[in-house]
Coordinates of C-alpha atoms (C1' of nucleotides) in Angstrom, one line a residue:
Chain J
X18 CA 0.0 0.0 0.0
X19 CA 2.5 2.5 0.7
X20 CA 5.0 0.9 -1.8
X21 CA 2.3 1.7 -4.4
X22 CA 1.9 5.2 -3.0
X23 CA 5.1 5.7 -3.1
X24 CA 5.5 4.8 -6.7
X25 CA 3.0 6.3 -7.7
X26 CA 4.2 9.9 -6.2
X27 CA 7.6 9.4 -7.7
X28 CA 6.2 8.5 -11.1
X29 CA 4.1 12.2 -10.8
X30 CA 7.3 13.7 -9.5
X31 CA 9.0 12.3 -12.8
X32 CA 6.4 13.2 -14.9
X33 CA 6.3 17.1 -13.3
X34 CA 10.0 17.5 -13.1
X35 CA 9.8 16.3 -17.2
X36 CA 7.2 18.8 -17.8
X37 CA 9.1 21.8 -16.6
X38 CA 12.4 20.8 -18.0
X39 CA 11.3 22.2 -21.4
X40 CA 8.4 23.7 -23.3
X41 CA 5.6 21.3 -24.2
X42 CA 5.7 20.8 -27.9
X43 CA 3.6 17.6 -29.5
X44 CA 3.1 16.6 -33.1
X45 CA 0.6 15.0 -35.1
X46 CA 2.7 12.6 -37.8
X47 CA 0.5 10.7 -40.5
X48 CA 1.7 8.9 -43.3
X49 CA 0.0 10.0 -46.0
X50 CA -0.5 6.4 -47.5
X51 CA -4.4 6.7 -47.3
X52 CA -7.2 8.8 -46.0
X53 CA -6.9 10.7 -43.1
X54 CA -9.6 8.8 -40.7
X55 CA -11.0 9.3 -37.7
X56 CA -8.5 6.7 -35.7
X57 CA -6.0 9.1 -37.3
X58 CA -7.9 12.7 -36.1
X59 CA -8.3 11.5 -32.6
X60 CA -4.4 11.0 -32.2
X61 CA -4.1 14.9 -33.6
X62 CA -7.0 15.9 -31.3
X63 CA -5.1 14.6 -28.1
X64 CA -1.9 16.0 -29.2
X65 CA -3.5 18.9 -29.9
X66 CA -5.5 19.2 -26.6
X67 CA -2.6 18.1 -24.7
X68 CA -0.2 20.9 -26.0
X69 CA -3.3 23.5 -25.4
X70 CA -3.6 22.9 -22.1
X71 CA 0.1 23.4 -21.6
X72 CA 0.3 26.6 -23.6
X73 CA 2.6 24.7 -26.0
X74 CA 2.6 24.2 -29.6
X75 CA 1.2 21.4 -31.7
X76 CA 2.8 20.6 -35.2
X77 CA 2.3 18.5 -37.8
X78 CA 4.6 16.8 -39.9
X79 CA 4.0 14.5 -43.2
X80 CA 5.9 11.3 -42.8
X81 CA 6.0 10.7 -46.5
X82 CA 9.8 9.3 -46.5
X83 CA 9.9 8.1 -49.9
X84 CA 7.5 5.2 -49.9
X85 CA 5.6 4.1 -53.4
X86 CA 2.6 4.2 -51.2
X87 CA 2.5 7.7 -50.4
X88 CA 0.8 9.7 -52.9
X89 CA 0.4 13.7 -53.1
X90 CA -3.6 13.1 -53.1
X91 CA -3.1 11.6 -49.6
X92 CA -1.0 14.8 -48.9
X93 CA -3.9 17.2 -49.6
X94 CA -6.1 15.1 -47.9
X95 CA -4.7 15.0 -44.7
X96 CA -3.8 19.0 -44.9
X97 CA -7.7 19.8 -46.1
X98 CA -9.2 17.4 -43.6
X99 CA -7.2 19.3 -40.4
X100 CA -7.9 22.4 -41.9
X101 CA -11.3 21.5 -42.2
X102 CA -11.2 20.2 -38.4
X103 CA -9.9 23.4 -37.0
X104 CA -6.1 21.2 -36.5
X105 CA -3.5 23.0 -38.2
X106 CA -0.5 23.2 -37.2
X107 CA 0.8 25.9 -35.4
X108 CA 3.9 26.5 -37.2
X109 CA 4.4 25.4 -41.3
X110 CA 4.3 21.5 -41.8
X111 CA 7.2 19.8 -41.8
X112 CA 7.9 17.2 -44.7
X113 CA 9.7 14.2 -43.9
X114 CA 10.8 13.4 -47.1
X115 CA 13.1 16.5 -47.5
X116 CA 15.0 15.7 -44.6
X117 CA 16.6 12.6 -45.6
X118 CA 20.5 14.3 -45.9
X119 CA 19.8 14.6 -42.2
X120 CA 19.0 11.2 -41.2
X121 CA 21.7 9.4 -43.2
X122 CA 24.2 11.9 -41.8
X123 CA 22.9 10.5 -37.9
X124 CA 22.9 6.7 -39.3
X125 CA 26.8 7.3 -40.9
X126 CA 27.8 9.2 -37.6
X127 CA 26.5 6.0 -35.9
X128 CA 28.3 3.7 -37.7
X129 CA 31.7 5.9 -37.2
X130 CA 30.9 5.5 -33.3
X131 CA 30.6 1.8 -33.5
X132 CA 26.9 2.4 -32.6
X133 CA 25.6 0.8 -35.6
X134 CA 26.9 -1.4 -38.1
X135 CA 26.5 -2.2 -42.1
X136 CA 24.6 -5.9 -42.7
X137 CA 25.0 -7.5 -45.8
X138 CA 22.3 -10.2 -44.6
X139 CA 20.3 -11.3 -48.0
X140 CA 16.1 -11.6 -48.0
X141 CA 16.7 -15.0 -48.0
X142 CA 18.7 -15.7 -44.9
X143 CA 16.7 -12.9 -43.4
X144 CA 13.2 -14.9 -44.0
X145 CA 14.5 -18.3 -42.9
X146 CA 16.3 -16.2 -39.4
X147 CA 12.3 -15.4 -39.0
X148 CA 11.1 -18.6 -39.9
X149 CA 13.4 -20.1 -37.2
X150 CA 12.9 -17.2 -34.9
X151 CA 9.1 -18.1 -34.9
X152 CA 9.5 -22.1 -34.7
X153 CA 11.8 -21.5 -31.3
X154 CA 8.9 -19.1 -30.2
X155 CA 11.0 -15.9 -30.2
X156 CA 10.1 -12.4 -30.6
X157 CA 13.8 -10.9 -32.3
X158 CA 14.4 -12.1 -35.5
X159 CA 17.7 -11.2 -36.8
X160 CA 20.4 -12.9 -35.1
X161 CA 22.8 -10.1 -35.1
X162 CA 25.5 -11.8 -37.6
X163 CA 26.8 -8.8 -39.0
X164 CA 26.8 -7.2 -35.7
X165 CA 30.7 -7.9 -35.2
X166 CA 31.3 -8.7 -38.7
X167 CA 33.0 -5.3 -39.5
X168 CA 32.2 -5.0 -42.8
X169 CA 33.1 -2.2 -44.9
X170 CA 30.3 0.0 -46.6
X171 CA 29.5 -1.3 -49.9
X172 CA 26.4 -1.5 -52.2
X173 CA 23.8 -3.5 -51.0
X174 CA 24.5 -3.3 -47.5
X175 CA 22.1 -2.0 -44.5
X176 CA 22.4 -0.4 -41.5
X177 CA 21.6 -1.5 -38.1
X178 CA 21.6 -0.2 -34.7
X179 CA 23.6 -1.6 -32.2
X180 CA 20.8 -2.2 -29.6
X181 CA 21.7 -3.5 -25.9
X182 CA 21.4 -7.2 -25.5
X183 CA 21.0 -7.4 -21.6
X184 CA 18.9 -5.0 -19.6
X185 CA 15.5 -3.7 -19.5
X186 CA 14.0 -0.6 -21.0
X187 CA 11.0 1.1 -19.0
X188 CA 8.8 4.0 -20.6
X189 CA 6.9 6.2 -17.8
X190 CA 4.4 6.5 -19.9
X191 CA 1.5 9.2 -20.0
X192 CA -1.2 6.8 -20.6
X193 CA -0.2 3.4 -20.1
X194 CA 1.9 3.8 -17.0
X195 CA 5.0 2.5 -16.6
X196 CA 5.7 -0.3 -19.2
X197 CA 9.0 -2.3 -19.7
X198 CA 10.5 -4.7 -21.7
X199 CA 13.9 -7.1 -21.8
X200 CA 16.0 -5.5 -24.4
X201 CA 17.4 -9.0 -25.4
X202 CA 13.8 -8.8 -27.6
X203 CA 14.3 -6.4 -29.4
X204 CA 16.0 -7.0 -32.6
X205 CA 19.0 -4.9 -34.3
X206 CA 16.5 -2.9 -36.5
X207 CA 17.3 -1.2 -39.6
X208 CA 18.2 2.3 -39.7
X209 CA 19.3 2.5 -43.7
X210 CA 18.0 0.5 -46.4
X211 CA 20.6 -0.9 -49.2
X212 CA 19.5 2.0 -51.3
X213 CA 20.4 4.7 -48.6
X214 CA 17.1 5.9 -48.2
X215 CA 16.5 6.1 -44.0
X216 CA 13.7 3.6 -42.7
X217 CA 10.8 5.4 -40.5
X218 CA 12.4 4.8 -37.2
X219 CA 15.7 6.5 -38.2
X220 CA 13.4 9.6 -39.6
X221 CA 11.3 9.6 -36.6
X222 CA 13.4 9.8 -34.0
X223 CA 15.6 12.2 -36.1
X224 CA 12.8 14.4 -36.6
X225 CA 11.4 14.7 -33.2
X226 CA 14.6 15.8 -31.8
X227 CA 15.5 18.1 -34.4
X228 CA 11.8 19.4 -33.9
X229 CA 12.0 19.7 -29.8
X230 CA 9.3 17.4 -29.5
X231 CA 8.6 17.0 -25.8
X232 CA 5.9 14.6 -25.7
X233 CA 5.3 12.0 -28.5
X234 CA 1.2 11.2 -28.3
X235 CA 0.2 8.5 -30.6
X236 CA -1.6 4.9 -31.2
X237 CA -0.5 2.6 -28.7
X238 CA 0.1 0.5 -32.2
X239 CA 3.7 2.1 -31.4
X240 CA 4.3 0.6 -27.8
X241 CA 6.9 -1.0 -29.5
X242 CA 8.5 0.9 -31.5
X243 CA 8.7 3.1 -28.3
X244 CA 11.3 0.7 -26.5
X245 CA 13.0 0.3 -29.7
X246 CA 13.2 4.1 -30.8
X247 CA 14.6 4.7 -27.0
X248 CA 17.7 2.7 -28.0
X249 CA 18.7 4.9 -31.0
X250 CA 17.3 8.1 -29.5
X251 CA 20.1 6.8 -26.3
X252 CA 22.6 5.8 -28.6
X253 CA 22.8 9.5 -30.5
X254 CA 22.5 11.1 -27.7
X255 CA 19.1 12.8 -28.0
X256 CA 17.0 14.2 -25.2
X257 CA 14.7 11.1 -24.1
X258 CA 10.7 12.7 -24.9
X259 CA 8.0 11.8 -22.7
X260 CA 5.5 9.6 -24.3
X261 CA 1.4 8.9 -24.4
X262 CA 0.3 5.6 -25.9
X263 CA -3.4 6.0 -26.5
X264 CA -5.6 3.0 -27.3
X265 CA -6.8 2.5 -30.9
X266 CA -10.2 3.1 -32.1
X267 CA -12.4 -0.2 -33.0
X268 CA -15.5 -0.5 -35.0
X269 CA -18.6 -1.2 -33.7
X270 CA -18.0 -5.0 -33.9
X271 CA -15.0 -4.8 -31.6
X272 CA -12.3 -5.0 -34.9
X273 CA -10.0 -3.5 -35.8
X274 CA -11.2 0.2 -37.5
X275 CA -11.2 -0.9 -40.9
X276 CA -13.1 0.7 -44.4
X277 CA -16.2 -0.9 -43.1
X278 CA -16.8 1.0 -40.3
X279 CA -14.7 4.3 -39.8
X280 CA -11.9 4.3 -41.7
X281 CA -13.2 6.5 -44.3
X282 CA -11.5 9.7 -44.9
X283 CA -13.0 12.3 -43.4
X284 CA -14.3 14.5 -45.6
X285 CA -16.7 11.4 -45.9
X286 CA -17.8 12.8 -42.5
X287 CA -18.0 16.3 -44.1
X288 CA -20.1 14.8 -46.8
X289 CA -22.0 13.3 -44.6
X290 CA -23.1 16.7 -43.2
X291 CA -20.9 16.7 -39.8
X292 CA -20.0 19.4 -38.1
X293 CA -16.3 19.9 -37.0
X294 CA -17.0 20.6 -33.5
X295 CA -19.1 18.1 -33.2
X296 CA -16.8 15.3 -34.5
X297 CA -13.8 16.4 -32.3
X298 CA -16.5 16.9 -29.5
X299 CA -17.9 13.0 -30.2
X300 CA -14.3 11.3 -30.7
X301 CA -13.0 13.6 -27.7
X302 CA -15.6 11.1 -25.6
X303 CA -13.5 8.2 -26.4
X304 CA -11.3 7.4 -23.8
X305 CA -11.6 10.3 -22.5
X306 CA -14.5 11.1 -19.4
X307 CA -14.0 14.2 -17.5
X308 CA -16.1 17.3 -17.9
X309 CA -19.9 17.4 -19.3
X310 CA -20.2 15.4 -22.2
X311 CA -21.4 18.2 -25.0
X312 CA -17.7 20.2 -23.9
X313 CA -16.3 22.4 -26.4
X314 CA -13.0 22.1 -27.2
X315 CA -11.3 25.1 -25.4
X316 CA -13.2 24.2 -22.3
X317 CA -11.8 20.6 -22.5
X318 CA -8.4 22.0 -23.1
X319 CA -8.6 23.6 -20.0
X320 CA -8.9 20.4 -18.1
X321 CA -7.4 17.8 -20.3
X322 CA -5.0 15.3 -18.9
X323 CA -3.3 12.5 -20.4
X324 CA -3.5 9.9 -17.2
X325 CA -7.2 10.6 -17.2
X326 CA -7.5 8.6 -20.9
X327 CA -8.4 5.1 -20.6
X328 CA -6.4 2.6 -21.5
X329 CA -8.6 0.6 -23.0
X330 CA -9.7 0.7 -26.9
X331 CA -13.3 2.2 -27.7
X332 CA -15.3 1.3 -30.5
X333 CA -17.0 4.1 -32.9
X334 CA -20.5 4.6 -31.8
X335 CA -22.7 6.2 -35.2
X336 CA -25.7 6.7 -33.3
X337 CA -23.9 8.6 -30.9
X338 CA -22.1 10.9 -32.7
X339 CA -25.4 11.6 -34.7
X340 CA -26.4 12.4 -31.5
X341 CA -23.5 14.7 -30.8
X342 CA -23.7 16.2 -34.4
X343 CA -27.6 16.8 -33.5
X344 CA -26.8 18.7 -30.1
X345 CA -24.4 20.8 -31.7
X346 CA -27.0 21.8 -35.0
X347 CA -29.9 22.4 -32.4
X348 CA -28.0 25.3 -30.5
X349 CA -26.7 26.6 -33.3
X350 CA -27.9 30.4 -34.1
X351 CA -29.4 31.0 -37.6
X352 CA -26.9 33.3 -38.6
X353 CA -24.4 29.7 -38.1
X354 CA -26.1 27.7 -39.8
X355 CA -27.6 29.5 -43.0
X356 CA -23.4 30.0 -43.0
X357 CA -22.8 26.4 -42.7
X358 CA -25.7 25.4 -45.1
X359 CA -24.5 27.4 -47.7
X360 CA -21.0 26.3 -47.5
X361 CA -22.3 22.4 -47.3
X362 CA -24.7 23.4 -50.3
X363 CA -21.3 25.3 -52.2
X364 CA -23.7 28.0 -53.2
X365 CA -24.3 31.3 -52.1
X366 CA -28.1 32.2 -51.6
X367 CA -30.1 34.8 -52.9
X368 CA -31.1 37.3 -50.6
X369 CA -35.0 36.6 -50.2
X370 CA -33.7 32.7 -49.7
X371 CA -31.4 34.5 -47.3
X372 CA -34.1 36.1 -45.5
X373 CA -36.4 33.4 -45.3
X374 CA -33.5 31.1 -43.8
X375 CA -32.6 33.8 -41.4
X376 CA -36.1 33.9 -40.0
X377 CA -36.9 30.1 -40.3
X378 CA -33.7 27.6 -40.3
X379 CA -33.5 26.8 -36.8
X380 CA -36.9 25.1 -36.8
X381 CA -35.2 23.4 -38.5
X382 CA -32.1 22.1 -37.0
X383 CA -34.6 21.4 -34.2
X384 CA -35.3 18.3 -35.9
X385 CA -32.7 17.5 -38.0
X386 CA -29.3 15.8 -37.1
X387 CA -26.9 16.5 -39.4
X388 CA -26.0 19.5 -42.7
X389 CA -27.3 16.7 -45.2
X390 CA -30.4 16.7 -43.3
X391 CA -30.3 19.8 -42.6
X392 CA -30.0 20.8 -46.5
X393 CA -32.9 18.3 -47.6
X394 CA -35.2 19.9 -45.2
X395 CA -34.6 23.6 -45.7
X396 CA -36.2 22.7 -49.1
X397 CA -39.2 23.4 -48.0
X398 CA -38.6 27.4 -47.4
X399 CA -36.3 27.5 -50.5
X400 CA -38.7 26.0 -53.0
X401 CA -42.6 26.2 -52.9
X402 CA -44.6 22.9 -53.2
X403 CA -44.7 21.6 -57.0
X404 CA -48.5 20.2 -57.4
X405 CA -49.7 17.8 -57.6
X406 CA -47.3 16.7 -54.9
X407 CA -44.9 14.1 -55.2
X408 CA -45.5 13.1 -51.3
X409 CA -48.4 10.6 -51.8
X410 CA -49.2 10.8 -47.9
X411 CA -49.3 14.4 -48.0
X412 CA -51.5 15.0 -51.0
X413 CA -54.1 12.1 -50.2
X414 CA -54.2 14.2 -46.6
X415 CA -54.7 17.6 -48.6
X416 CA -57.3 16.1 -50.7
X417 CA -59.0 14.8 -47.8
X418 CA -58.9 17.7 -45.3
X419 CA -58.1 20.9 -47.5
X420 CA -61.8 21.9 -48.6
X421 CA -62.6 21.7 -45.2
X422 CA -59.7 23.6 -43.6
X423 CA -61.0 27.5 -44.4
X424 CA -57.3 28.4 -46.6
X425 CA -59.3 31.0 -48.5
X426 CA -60.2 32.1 -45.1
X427 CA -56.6 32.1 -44.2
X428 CA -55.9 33.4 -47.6
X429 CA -57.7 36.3 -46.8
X430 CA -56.9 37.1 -43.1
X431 CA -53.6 36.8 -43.9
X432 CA -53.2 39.9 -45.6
X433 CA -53.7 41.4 -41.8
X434 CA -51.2 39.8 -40.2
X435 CA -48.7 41.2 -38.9
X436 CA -45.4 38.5 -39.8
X437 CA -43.5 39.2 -36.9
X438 CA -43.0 36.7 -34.9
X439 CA -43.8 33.1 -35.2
X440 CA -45.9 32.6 -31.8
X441 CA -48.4 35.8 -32.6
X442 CA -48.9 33.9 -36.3
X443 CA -49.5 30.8 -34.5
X444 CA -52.3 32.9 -32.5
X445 CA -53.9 34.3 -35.4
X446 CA -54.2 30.9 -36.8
X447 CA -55.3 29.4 -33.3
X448 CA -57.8 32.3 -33.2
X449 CA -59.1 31.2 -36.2
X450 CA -59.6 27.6 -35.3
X451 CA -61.2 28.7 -32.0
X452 CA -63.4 31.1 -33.7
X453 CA -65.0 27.8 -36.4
X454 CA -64.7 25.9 -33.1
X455 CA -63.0 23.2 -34.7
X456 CA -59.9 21.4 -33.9
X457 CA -56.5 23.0 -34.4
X458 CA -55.4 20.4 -36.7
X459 CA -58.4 20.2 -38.9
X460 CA -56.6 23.5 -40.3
X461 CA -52.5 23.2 -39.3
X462 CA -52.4 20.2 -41.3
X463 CA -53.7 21.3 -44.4
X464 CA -52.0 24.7 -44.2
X465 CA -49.2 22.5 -43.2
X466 CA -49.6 20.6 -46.6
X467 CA -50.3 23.6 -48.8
X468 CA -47.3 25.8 -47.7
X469 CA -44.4 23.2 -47.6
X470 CA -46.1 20.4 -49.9
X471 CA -45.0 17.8 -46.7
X472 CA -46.4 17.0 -43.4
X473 CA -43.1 16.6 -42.4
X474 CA -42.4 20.3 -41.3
X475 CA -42.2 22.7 -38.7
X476 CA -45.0 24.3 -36.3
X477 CA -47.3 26.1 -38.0
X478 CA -46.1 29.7 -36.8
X479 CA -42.7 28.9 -37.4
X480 CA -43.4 28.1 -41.3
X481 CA -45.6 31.3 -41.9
X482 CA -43.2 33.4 -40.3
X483 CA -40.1 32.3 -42.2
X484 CA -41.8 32.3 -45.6
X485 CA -43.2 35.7 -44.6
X486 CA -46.4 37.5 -45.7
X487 CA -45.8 37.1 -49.5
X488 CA -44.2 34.1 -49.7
X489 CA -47.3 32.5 -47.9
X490 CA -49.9 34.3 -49.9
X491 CA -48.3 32.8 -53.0
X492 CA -48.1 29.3 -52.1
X493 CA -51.5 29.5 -50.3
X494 CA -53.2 31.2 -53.6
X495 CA -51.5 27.6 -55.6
X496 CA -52.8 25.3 -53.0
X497 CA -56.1 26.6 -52.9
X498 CA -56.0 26.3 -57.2
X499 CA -55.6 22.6 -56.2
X500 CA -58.1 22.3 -53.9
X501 CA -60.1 19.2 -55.1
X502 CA -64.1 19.6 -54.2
Chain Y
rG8 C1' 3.7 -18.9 -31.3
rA9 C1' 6.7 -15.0 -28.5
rC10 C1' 6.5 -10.2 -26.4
rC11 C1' 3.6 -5.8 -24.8
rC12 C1' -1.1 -4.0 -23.3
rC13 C1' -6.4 -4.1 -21.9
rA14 C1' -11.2 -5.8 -19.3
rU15 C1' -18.0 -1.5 -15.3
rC16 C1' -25.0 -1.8 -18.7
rG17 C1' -25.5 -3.5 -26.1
rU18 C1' -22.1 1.2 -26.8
rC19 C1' -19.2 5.6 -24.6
rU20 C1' -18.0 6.3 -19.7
rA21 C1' -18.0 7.9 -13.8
rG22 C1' -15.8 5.3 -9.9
rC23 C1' -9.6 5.7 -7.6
rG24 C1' -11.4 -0.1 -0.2
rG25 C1' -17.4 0.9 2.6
rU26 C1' -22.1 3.9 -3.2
rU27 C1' -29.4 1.8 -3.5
rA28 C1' -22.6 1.0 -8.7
rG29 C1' -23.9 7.3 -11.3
rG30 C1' -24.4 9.7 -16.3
rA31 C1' -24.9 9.7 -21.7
rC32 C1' -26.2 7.2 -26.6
rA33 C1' -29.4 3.4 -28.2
rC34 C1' -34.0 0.8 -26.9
rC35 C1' -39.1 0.4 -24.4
rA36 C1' -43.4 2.9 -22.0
rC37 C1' -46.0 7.2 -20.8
rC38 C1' -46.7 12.7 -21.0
rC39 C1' -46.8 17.0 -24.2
rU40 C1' -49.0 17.7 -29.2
rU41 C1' -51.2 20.8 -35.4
rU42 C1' -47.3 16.6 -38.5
rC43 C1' -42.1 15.4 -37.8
rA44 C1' -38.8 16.3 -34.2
rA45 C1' -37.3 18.3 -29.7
rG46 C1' -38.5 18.2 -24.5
rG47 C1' -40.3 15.9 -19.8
rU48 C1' -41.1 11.4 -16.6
rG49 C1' -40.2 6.4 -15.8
rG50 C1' -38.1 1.6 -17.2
rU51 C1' -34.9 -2.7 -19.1
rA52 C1' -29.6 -3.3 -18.6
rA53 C1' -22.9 -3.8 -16.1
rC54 C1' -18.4 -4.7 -12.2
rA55 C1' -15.7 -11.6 -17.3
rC56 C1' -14.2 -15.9 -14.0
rG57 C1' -11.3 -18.1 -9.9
rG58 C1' -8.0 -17.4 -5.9
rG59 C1' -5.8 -14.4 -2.4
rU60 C1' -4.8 -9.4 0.8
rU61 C1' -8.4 -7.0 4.1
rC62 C1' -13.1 -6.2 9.2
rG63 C1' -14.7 -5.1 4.1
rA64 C1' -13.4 -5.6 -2.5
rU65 C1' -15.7 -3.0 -8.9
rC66 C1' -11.3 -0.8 -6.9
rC67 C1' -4.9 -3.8 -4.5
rC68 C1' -2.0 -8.7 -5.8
rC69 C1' -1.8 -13.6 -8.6
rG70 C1' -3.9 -16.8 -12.1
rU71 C1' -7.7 -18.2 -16.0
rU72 C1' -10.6 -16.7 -19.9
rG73 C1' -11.6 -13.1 -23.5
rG74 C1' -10.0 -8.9 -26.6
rG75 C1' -6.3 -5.8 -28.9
rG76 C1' -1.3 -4.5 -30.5
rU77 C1' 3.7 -5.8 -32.3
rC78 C1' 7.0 -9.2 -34.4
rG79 C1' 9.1 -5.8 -42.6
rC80 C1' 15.1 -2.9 -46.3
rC81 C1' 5.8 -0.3 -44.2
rA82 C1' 4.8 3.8 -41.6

RNA sequence: GACCCCAUCGUCUAGCGGUUAGGACACCACCCUUUCAAGGUGGUAACACGGGUUCGAUCCCCGUUGGGGUCGCCA
């Protein structure tokens, strides 16, 4: 009990004395080999939140060293999708791939040191080290024969990293805790390839010292690579980062995030008609419980912490970010959204649509949950009802109910309304109804019907003060033409 | 297979030795009602299992089971 105490206070005095040491600076590093998903916007949420909260900077850096894979479509991808989240980096983005005189200057300096060493192993004596490796149940592969070999550089040669044999390595880390592992398992990596280009671990580590990168927030995919990247980042003599493994994202059947659930780019999500606050706000929630759970993000960089995350992997929830998305769309102001409609639309309305929007769009996002919803719906302000309808349900109920419903009454008493505010219009229609003595929807439905060609519309006062006194004495003047006696 | 990590309602989570195990999404019922929503009220539903430690374990330790990650001249 007060062993764990103990530990636990020195850990936090670690952790504190690493903090003040240097500035907080934290990076988001995809590799822009696919879409930029939202496994991938998390990780550049954390960091982002993380540095926030210390006052420190966030940067982003493209790991596109070399790679057939990467493509520049990826590139713009990744850049449009954090501009589009709001998670730019605070200073330019740094490309990996133009640094590569850098890293083979750090591998060569190794070698010089007797740090590393050239290996001249072939792919076939590599694949049967693995194959025996995995028969005698072992975790390193390569069986360090170059290691002492002394071989002289010539083509077709690598370069590995001396790593310790003996010992243990321990990462105090953010997130998981403190985490260790026998170095004897990990394997002499490769730090150059026989063509001379530098292998991501090299370009990593090189990179996020030459960056000042305090604390290294990523997957938890990279707990490995962590005790293995500790060697080199030891052996050049680097300044030792503090690191956050966060657990991955899973889809909703407990997999691994893959095309079929959430691994779709996200401007999918943009597509899809989600807000940016709300998606950071939703994938925020993973892992992650403190504060109220609608928190926007400023707020929940003032009281982020890493060792508050969970540690264990969440799966993507739909149904809950809809929910998010929806929370965010219903408080929204109608100045917002008619902003965020037009962008989703790419247009630019006219100024009666403008108008109309103004007064009427957030009866809307009352009751819809997302800009594609959103968009469909406002169709009924921006376009009067085509007849005969196209909505069966709706027209049979108009044929049904409209010769009853008084619209030439409404027609008429209309032109005395006032139109300025949606709760007296919805008295002048209730005074109406009270004055035939009849129920309220005897006539709200039909005028519902005639005015947005739908029953699936707003209250009553809400639609006639949106469309406004013209507006409604046109479409009322077409549904009465179609008025079927 | 080896190594590393994880484990509270279906899902996201709160909990940090003593709680009627709390909230949210989803779901169900009811209320409100001019449609559709929203909102309100209530409900179903969880500490994976087995050993310890302790007066007392969801919580600490060990094991089992289950899940995930890693084992590339990919990143």
């Amino acid at each position: 009990m007060r062993n764990q105490c103990l530990r636990v206070f020195d850990h936090h005095i670690r952790l504190f004395r690493k903090t003040l040491m240097s500035s907080i600076v934290t990076r988001f590093a995809p590799s822009p080999t696919g879409m930029l998903h939202i496994g991938g916007v998390r990780t550049a949420l954390i960091n982002w939140l993380f540095a926030r909260h210390h006052g420190g900077q966030y940067l982003v850096r493209i790991e596109d060293t070399d790679r057939k894979r990467s493509t520049p479509e990826a590139v713009k991808a990744i850049e449009d999708g954090l501009e589009w989240l709001g998670l730019g980096s605070d200073q330019d983005i740094a490309y990996q791939s133009t640094r590569q005189a850098r890293h083979r200057a750090v591998a060569e300096q190794l070698v010089q040191q007797g740090k590393a060493y050239y290996c001249q192993c072939s792919t076939e004596e590599l694949t049967e080290m693995r194959t025996t490796a995995r028969a005698e149940g072992r975790t390193r592969v390569y069986d360090r024969r170059c290691r002492d070999a002394d071989i002289a550089t010539e083509a077709e040669t690598v370069v590995r990293l001396k790593v310790p044999t003996t010992g243990e390595t321990t990462i105090d880390d953010w997130v998981q805790g403190s985490i260790s592992m026998q170095n004897d398992h990990l394997d002499d990596y490769i730090l150059l390839r026989a063509d001379g280009t530098p292998t991501y671990m090299l370009s990593c580590v090189v990179d996020d010292a030459d960056m000042n990168i305090s604390h290294i927030i990523r997957g938890d995919d990279h707990i490995n690579n962590a005790f293995r990247q500790i060697q080199l980042i030891r052996a050049a003599g680097f300044p030792e980062p503090a690191y956050g493994h966060i657990p991955l994202l899973h889809g909703d059947d407990g997999a691994k995030l893959s095309k079929r659930h959430g691994a779709l780019g996200v401007d999918h999500y943009r597509t899809e008609g989600y807000l940016p606050e709300a998606l950071l706000n939703y994938l925020m929630r993973l892992g992650w419980g403190k504060g109220e759970e609608i928190l926007p993000l400023a707020q929940a960089a003032e009281i982020f912490a890493l060792s508050d995350m969970s540690k264990a992997a969440a799966r993507v929830d739909f149904a809950r970010l809809k929910y998010f998305n929806a929370s965010y769309l219903r408080n929204m102001s109608n100045e917002k959204a008619v902003a965020h409609l037009a962008a989703y639309r790419d247009c630019v309305f006219s100024s009666p649509e403008q108008e109309i929007l103004l007064r009427g769009l957030n009866s809307l996002t009352q009751r819809t949950e997302t800009l594609e919803e959103l968009s469909n719906a406002a169709n009924i302000y921006l376009y009067p009802p085509i007849w005969p309808l196209v909505d069966q349900k709706a027209a049979k109920q108009f044929a049904a109910k409209a010769s009853d419903a008084g619209l030439q009454d409404i027609h008429r008493l209309a032109g005395s309304w006032a139109f300025d505010s949606a709760e007296s219009l919805k008295e002048a229609v209730a005074g109406y109804v009270t004055e035939r003595n009849i129920g309220f929807g005897k006539v709200g439905q039909p005028l519902r019907i005639a005015l947005c060609g739908t029953m699936q519309a707003p209250d009553i006062g809400e639609i006639l003060y949106a469309l406004g006194a013209d507006e409604t004495k046109n479409r009322l003047a077409h549904a009465i033409e179609n008025i079927e006696n």
